[in-house]
GROMACS .gro file of C-alpha atoms in nm:
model
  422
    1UNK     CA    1  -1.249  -0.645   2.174
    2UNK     CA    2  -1.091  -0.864   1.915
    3UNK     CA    3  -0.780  -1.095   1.997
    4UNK     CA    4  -0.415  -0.986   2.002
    5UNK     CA    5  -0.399  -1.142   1.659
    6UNK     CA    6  -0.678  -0.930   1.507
    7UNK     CA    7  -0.499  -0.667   1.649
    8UNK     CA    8  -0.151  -0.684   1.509
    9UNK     CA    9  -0.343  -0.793   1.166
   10UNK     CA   10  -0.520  -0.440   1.156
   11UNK     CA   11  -0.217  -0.268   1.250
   12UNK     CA   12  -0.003  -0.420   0.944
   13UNK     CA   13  -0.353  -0.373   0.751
   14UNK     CA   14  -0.289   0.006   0.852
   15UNK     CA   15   0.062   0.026   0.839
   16UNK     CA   16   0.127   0.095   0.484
   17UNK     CA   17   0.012   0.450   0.542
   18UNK     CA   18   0.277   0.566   0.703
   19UNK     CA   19   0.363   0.897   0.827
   20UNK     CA   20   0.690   0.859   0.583
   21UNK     CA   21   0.492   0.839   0.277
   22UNK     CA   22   0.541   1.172   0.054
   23UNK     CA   23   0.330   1.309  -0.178
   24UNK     CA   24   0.586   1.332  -0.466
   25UNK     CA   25   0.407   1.402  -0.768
   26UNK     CA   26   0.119   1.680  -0.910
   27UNK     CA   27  -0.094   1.541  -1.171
   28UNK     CA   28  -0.325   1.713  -1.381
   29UNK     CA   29  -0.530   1.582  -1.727
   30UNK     CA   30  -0.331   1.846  -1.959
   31UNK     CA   31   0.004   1.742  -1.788
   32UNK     CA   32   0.245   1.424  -1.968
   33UNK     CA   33   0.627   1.373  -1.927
   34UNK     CA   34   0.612   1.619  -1.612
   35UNK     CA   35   0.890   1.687  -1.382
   36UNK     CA   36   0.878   1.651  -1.012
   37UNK     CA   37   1.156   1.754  -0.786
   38UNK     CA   38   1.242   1.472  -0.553
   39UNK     CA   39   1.180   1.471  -0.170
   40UNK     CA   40   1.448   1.453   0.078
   41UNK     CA   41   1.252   1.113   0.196
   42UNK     CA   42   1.246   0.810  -0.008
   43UNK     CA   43   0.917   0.774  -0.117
   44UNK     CA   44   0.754   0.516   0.014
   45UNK     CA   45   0.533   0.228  -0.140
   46UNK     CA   46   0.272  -0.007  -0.057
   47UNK     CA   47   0.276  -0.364  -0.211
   48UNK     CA   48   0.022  -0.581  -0.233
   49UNK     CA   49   0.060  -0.995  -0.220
   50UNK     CA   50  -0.284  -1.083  -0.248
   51UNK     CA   51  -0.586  -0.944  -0.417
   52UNK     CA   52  -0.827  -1.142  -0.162
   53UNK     CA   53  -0.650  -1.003   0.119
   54UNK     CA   54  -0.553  -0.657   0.173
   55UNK     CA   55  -0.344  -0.756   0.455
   56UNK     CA   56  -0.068  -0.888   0.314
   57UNK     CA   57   0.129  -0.585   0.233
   58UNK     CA   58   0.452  -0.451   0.302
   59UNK     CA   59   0.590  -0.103   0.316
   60UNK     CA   60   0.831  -0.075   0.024
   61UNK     CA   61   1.096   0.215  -0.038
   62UNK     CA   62   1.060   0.291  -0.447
   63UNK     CA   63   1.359   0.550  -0.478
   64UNK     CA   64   1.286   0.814  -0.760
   65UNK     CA   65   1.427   0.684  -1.083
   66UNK     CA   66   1.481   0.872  -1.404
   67UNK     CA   67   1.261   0.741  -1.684
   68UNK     CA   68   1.503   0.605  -1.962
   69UNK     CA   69   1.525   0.766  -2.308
   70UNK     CA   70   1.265   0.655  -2.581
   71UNK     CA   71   1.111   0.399  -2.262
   72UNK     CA   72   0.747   0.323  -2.208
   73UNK     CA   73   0.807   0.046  -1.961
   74UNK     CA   74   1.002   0.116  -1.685
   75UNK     CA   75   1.061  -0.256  -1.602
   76UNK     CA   76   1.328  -0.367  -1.432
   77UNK     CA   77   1.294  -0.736  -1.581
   78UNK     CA   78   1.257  -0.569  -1.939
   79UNK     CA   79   0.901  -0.737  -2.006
   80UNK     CA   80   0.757  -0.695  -2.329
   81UNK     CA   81   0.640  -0.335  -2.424
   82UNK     CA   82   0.249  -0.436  -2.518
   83UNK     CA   83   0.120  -0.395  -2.865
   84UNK     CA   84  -0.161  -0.129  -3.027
   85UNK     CA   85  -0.425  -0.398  -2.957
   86UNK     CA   86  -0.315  -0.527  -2.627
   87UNK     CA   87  -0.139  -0.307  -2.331
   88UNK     CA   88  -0.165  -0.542  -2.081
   89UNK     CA   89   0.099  -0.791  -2.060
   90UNK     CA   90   0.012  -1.102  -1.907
   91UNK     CA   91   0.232  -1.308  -1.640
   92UNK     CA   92  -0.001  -1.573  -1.644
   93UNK     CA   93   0.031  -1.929  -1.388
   94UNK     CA   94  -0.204  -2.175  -1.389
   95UNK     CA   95  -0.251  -2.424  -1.082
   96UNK     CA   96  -0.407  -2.691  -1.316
   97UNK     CA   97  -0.311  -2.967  -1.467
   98UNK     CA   98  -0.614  -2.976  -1.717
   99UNK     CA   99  -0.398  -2.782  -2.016
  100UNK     CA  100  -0.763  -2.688  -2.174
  101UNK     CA  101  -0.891  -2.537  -1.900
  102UNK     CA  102  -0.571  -2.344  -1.853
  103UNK     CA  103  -0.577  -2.202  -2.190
  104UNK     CA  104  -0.937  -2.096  -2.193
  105UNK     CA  105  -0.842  -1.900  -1.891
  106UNK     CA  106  -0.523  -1.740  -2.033
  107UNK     CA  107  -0.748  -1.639  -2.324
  108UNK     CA  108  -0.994  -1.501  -2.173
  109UNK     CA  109  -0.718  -1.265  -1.986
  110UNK     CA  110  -0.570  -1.190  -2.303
  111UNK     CA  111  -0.968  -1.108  -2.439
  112UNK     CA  112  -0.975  -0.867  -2.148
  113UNK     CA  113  -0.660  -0.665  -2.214
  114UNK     CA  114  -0.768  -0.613  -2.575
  115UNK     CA  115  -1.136  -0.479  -2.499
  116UNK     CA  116  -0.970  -0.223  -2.251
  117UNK     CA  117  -0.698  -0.096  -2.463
  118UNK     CA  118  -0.985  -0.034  -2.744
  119UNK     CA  119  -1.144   0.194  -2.506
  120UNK     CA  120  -0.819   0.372  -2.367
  121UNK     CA  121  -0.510   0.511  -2.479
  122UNK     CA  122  -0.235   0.378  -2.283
  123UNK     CA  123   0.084   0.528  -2.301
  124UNK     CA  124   0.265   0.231  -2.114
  125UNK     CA  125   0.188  -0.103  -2.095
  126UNK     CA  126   0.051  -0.278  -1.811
  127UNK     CA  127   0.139  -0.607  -1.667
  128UNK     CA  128  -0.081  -0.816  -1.508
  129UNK     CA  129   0.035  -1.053  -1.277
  130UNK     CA  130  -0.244  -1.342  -1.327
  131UNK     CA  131  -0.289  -1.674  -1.120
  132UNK     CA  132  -0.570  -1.956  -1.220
  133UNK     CA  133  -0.600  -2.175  -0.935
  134UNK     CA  134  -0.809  -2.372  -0.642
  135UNK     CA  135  -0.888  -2.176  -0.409
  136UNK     CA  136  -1.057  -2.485  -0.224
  137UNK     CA  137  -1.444  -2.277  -0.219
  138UNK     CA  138  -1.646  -2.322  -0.501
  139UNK     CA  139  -1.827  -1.978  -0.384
  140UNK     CA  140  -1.520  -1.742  -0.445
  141UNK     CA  141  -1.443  -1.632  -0.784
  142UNK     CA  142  -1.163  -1.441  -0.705
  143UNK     CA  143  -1.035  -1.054  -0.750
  144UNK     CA  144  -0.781  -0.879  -0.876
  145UNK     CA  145  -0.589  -0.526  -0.713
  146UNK     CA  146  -0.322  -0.278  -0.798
  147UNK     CA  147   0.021  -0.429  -0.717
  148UNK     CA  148   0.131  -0.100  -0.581
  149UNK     CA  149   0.015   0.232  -0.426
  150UNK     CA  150   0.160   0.562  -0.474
  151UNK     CA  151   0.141   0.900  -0.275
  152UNK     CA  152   0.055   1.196  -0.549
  153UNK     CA  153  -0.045   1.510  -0.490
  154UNK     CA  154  -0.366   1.576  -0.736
  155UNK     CA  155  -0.420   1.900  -0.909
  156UNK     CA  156  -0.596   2.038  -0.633
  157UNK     CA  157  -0.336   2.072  -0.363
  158UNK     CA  158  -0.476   1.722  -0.189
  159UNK     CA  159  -0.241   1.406  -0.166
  160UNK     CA  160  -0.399   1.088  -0.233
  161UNK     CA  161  -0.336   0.734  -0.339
  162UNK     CA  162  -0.251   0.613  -0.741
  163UNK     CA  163  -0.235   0.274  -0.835
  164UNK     CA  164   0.118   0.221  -1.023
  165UNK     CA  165  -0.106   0.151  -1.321
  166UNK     CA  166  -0.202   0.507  -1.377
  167UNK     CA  167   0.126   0.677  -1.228
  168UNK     CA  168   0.256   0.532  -1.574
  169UNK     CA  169   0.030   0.663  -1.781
  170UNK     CA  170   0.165   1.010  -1.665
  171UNK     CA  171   0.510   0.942  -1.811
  172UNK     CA  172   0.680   1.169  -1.570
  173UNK     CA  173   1.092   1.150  -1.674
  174UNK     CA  174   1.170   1.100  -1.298
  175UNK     CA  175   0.957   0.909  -1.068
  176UNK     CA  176   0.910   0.633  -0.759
  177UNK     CA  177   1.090   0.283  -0.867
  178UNK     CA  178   0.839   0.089  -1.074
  179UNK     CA  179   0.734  -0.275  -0.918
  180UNK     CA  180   0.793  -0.546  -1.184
  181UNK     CA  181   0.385  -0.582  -1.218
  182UNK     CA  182   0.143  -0.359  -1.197
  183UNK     CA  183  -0.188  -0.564  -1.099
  184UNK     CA  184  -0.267  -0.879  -0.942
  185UNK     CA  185  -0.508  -1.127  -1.053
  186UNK     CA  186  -0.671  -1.453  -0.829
  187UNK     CA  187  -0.924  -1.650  -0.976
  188UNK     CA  188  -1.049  -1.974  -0.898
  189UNK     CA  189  -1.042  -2.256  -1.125
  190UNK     CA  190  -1.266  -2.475  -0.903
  191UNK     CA  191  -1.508  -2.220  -0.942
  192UNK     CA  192  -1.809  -2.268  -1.200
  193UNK     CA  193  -1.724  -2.084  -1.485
  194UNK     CA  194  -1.802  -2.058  -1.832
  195UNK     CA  195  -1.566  -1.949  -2.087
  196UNK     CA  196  -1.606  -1.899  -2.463
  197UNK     CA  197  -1.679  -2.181  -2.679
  198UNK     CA  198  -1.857  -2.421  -2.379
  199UNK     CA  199  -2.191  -2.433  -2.513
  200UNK     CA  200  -2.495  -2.268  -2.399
  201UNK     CA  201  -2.390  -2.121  -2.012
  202UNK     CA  202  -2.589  -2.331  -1.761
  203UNK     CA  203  -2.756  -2.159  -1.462
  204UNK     CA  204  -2.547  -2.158  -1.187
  205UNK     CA  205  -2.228  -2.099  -1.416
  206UNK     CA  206  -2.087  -1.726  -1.389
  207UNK     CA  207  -1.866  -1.594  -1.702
  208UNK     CA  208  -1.534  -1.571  -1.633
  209UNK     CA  209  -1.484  -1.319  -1.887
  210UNK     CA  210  -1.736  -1.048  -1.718
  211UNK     CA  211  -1.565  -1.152  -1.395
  212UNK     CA  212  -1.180  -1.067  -1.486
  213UNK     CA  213  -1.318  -0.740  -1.683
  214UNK     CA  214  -1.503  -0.583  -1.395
  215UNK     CA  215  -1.188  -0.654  -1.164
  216UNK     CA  216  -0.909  -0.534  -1.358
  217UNK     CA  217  -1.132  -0.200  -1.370
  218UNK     CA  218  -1.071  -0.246  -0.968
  219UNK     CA  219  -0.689  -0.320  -1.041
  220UNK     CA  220  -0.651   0.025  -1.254
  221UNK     CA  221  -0.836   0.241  -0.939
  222UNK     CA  222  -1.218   0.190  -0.912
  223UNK     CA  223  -1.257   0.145  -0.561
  224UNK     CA  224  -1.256   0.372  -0.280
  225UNK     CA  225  -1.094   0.456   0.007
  226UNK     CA  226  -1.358   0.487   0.223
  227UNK     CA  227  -1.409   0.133   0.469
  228UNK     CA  228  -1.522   0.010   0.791
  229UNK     CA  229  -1.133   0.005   0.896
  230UNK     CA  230  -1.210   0.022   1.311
  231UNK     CA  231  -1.446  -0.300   1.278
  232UNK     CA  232  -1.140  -0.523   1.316
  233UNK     CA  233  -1.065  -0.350   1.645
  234UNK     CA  234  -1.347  -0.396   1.786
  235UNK     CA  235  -1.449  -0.730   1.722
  236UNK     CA  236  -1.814  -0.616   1.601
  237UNK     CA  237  -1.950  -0.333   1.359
  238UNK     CA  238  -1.810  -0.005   1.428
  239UNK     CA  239  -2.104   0.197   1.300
  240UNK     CA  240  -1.860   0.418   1.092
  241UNK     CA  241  -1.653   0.408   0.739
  242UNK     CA  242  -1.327   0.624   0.716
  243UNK     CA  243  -1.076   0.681   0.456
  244UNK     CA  244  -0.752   0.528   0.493
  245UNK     CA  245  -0.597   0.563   0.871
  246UNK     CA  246  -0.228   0.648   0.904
  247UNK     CA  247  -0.076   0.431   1.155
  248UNK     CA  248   0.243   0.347   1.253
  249UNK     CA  249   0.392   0.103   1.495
  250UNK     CA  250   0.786   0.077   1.540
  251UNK     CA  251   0.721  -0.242   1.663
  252UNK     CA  252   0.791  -0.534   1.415
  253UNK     CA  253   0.559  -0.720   1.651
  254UNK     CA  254   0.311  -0.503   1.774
  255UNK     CA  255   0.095  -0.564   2.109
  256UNK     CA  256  -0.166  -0.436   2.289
  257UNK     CA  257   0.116  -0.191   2.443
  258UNK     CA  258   0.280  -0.027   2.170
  259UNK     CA  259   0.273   0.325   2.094
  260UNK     CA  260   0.086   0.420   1.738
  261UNK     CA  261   0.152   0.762   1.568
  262UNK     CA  262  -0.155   0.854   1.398
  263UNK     CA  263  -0.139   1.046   1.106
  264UNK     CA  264  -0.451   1.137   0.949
  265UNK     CA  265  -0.651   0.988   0.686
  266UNK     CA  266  -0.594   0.980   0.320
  267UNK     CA  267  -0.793   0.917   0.008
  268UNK     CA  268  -0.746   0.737  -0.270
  269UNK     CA  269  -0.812   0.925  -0.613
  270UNK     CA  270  -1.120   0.752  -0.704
  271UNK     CA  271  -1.237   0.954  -0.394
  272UNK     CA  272  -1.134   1.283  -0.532
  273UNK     CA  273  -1.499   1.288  -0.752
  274UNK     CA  274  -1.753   1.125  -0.483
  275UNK     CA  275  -1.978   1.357  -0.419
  276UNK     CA  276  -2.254   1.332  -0.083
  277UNK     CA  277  -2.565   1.407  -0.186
  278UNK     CA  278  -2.860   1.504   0.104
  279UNK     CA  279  -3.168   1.284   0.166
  280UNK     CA  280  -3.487   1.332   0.381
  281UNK     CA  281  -3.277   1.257   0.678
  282UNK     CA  282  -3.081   1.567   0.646
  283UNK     CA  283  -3.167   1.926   0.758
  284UNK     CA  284  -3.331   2.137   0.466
  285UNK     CA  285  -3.118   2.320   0.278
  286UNK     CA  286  -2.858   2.060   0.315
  287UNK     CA  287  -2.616   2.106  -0.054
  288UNK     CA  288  -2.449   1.825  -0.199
  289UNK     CA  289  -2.085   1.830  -0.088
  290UNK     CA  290  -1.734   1.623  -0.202
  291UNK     CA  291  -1.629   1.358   0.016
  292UNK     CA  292  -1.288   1.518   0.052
  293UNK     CA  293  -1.461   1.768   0.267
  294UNK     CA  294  -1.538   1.505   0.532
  295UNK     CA  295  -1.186   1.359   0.480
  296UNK     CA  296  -1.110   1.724   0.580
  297UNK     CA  297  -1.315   1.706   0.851
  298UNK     CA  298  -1.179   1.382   0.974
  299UNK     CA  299  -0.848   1.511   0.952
  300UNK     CA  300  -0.967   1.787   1.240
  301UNK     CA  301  -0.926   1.501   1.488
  302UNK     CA  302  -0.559   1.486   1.672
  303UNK     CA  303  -0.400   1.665   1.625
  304UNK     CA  304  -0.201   1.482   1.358
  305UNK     CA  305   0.091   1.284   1.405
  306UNK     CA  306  -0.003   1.267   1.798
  307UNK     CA  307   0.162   0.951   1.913
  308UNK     CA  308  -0.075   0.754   2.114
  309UNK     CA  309   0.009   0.568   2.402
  310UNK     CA  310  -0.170   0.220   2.316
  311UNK     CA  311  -0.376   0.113   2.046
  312UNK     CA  312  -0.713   0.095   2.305
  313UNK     CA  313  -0.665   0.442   2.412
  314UNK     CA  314  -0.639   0.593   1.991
  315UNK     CA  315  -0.961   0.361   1.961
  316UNK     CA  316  -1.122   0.514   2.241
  317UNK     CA  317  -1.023   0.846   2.137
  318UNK     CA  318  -1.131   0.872   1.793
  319UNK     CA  319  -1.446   0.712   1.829
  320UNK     CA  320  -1.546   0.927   2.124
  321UNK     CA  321  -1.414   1.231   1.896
  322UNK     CA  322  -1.720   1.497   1.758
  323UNK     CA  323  -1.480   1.370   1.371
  324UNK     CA  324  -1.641   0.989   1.446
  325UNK     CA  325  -1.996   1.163   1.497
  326UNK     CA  326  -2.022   1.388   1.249
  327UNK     CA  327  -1.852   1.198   0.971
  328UNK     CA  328  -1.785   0.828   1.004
  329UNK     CA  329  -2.122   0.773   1.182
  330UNK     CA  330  -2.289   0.991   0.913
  331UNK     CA  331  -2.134   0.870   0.604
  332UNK     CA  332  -2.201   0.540   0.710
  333UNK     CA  333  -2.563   0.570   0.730
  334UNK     CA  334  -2.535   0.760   0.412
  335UNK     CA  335  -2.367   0.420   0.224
  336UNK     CA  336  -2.676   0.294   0.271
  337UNK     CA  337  -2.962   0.549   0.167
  338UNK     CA  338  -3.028   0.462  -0.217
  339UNK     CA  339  -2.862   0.777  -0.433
  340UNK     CA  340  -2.650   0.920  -0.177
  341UNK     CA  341  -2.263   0.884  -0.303
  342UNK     CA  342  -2.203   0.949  -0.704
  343UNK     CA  343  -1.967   1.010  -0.865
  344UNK     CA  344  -1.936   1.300  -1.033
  345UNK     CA  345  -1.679   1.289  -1.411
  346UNK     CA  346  -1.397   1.593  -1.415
  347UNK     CA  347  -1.536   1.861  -1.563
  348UNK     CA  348  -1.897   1.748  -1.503
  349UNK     CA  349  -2.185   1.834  -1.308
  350UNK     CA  350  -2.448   1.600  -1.085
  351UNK     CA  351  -2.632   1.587  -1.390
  352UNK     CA  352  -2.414   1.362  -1.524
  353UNK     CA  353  -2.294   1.198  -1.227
  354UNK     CA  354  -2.269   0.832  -1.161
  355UNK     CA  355  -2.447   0.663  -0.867
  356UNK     CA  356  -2.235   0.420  -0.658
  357UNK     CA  357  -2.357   0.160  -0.488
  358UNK     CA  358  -2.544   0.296  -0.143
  359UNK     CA  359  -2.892   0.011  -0.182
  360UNK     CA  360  -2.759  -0.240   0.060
  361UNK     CA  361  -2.993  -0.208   0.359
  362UNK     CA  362  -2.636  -0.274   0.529
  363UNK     CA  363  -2.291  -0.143   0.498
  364UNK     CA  364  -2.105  -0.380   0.301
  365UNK     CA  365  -1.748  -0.314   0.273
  366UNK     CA  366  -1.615  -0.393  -0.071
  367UNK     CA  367  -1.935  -0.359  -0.240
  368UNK     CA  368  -2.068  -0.027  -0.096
  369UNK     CA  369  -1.914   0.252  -0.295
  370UNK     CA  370  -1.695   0.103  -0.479
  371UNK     CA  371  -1.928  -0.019  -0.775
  372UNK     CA  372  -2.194   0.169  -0.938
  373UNK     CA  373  -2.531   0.156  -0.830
  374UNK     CA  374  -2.758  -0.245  -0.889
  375UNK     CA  375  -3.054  -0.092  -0.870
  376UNK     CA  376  -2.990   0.192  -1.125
  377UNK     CA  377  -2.759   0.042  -1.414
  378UNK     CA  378  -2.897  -0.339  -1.450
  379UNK     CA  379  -3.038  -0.343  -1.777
  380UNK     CA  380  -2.835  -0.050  -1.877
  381UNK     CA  381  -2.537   0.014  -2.079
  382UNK     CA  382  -2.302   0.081  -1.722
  383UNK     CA  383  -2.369  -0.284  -1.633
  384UNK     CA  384  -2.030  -0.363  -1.598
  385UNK     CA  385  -1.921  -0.277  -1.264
  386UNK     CA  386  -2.204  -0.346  -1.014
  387UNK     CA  387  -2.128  -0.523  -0.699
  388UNK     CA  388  -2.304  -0.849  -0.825
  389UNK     CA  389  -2.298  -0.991  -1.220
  390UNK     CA  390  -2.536  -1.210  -1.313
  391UNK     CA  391  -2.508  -1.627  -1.352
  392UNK     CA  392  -2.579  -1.772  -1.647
  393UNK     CA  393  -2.595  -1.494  -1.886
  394UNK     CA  394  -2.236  -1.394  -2.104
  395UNK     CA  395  -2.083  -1.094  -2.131
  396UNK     CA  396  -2.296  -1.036  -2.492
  397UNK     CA  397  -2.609  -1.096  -2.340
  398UNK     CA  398  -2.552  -0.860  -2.096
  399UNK     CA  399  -2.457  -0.583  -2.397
  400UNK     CA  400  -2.753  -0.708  -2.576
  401UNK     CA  401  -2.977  -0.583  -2.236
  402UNK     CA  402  -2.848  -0.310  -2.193
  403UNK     CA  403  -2.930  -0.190  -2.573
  404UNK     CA  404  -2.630  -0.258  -2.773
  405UNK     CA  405  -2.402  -0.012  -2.680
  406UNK     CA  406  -2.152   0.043  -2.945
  407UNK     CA  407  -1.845   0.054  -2.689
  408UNK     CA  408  -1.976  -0.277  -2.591
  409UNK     CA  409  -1.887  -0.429  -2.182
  410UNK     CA  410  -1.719  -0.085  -2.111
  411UNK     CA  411  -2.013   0.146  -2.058
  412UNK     CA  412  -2.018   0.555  -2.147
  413UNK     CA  413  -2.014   0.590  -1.732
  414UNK     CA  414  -1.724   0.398  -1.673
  415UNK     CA  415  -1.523   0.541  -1.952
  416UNK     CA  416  -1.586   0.870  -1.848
  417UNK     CA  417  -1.471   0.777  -1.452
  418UNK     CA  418  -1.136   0.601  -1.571
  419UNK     CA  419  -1.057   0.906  -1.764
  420UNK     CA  420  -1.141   1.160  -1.467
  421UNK     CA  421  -0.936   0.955  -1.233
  422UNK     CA  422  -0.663   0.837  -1.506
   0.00000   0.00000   0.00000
């Protein structure tokens, strides 16, 4: 069993999902400047601090706010509105004092905003909220996140978790307060990277620019919900991946003691077009079936919002529940059978479904699932968002190896997954 520490971490970790939050919204891809009617709860938000640590969060209230007339920004600091070519405004700090090196990085962010608003349309600008500095290990490049999480009820009746990036693309005329940014960016400048106009890229040097581009993807949504959560409670693998837990502690400082409500799991919206295929493992007959139907399943266990009397005996519980079995234990194993998980585009079929990442001989949270498939897209067109890029080759020889494609870094794959989940 991990220490009290590890403990209260995972319970703030959890936190965020709330029993309070409300699904507020219904989205569907024929549906702009919607109405939704407000809840009688204040919807509540989760804010992120740091895109190499999911931890540090805190449960915000965003009251619903009415969208103001002719506005595509919904700032409260009025920020810039973005232009045709570039949608993403950049908040950018450097931590160096070598101006050159701060520039190439600020340009390469700027590169990055232009490439994805060529491949979108945006109907509101998106500010990025981008920091170049030491992060004191050479081996971390960095990451970047969605500043804040919103409850919305998708178009099939099943709440689940938006980044604010794509809430505003919805242009609803009332909806949850707006933070100031919508992703966060960390990179490290004492990490080796090569920008444009260094010279031939050495080695050992990775390309900043494919690194930024491949994590704002994860700042707009790619990434699901789906994680080793219970590993931190136990102080060793748990042998099982979950969506999102809903836990809540009244405790500001929570022990060992405290009561938790539990209140199911949720997905995030990525999640809504996973689907599970079978392997040789499974019983014959065995059909390929959405993840949401194990998130169903999971939900069995509780019943929900069951307060529990300590955090050892909810651990205890649901891993000793038939839910942990017959889902987190199974899914698991399933992350890492080669062309299990894909993802599957709205309005396609598995025939054009996207494999996510499932080759690791083991679970790797992070890179499991939430990037498409190494072994199937190197080489390929769909490059962009594997778990692990390539040093010393730039982003165009990358696009030259995987034959050109005329949309260039942003593959026919990932375009067709940002629009299903945007």
């Amino acid at each position: 069993m991990k220490s009290l520490q590890s403990i209260i971490f995972l319970i703030r970790l959890l936190i965020f999902y709330h029993t309070t939050i409300t699904p507020i919204l219904t989205t569907s891809t024929s549906t702009s400047n919607s109405d939704f009617s407000p809840t009688a709860a204040v919807p509540q938000c989760i804010d992120y601090s740091d895109p190499l640590d999911f931890g540090k969060h805190i449960i915000k209230p965003c009251p619903n706010k009415a969208r103001l007339k002719g506005s595509n920004t919904n700032f409260q600091n009025d920020l810039s509105s973005g232009n045709s070519s570039n949608m993403f405004v950049l908040q950018f700090t450097c931590g160096e004092t070598n101006t050159t090196l701060c520039k190439k990085a600020k340009s390469a962010f700027e590169a990055a905003g232009k490439i994805i608003t060529a491949a979108f349309i945006f109907k509101a600008p998106i500010v990025i909220d981008a920091n170049f500095l030491d992060l004191n290990d050479p081996r971390l490049l960095g990451a970047a996140s969605p500043t804040r999480l919103m409850p919305i009820v998708s178009e099939d009746s099943v709440p689940r978790m938006y980044p604010q990036a794509l809430v505003k693309q919805f242009q609803y005329s009332v909806h949850p307060d707006y933070s100031p940014t919508d992703i966060l960016a960390k990179f490290n400048s004492g990490a080796d990277f090569w920008f444009q106009g260094d010279g031939p890229i050495g080695p050992q040097q990775s390309n900043f620019h494919t690194v930024i581009l491949h994590e704002l993807f994860h700042g707009l949504g790619f990434s699901s919900s789906y994680r080793d959560y219970f590993d931190l409670l136990l102080g060793q693998p748990s042998e099982g991946i979950t969506a999102f837990p809903m836990l809540d502690s009244n405790s500001t400082n929570p022990t060992f003691n405290d009561p938790l409500k539990f209140s199911g799991f949720i997905e995030t919206i990525f999640d809504k077009f996973i689907m599970i295929l079978p392997d040789k493992s499974d019983p014959s007959g065995t059909k390929p079936l959405p993840i949401s139907y194990f998130t169903n399943q999971l939900n069995q266990f509780g019943p929900l919002n069951t307060i529990f009397p300590n955090i050892n005996v909810l651990t205890s519980q649901i891993m000793g529940s038939p839910q942990w079995k017959s889902v987190a234990q199974y899914l698991i194993k399933k992350a890492t059978v080669a062309n299990t998980f894909v993802f599957v585009p709205r309005g396609g079929t598995l025939a054009n479904a996207t494999y996510l990442e499932t080759n690791l001989k083991v679970y790797s949270s992070g890179s499991s699932i939430s990037h498409v498939s190494l072994a199937k897209y190197t080489n390929t067109n769909d490059f962009l968002m594997r778990y692990s890029l390539e040093s010393g080759v730039t982003i165009e020889d990358l696009i030259i190896k995987g034959g050109n494609y005329s949309g260039g870094a942003i593959g026919p794959r990932l375009r067709a997954i940002m629009n299903s989940i945007g």
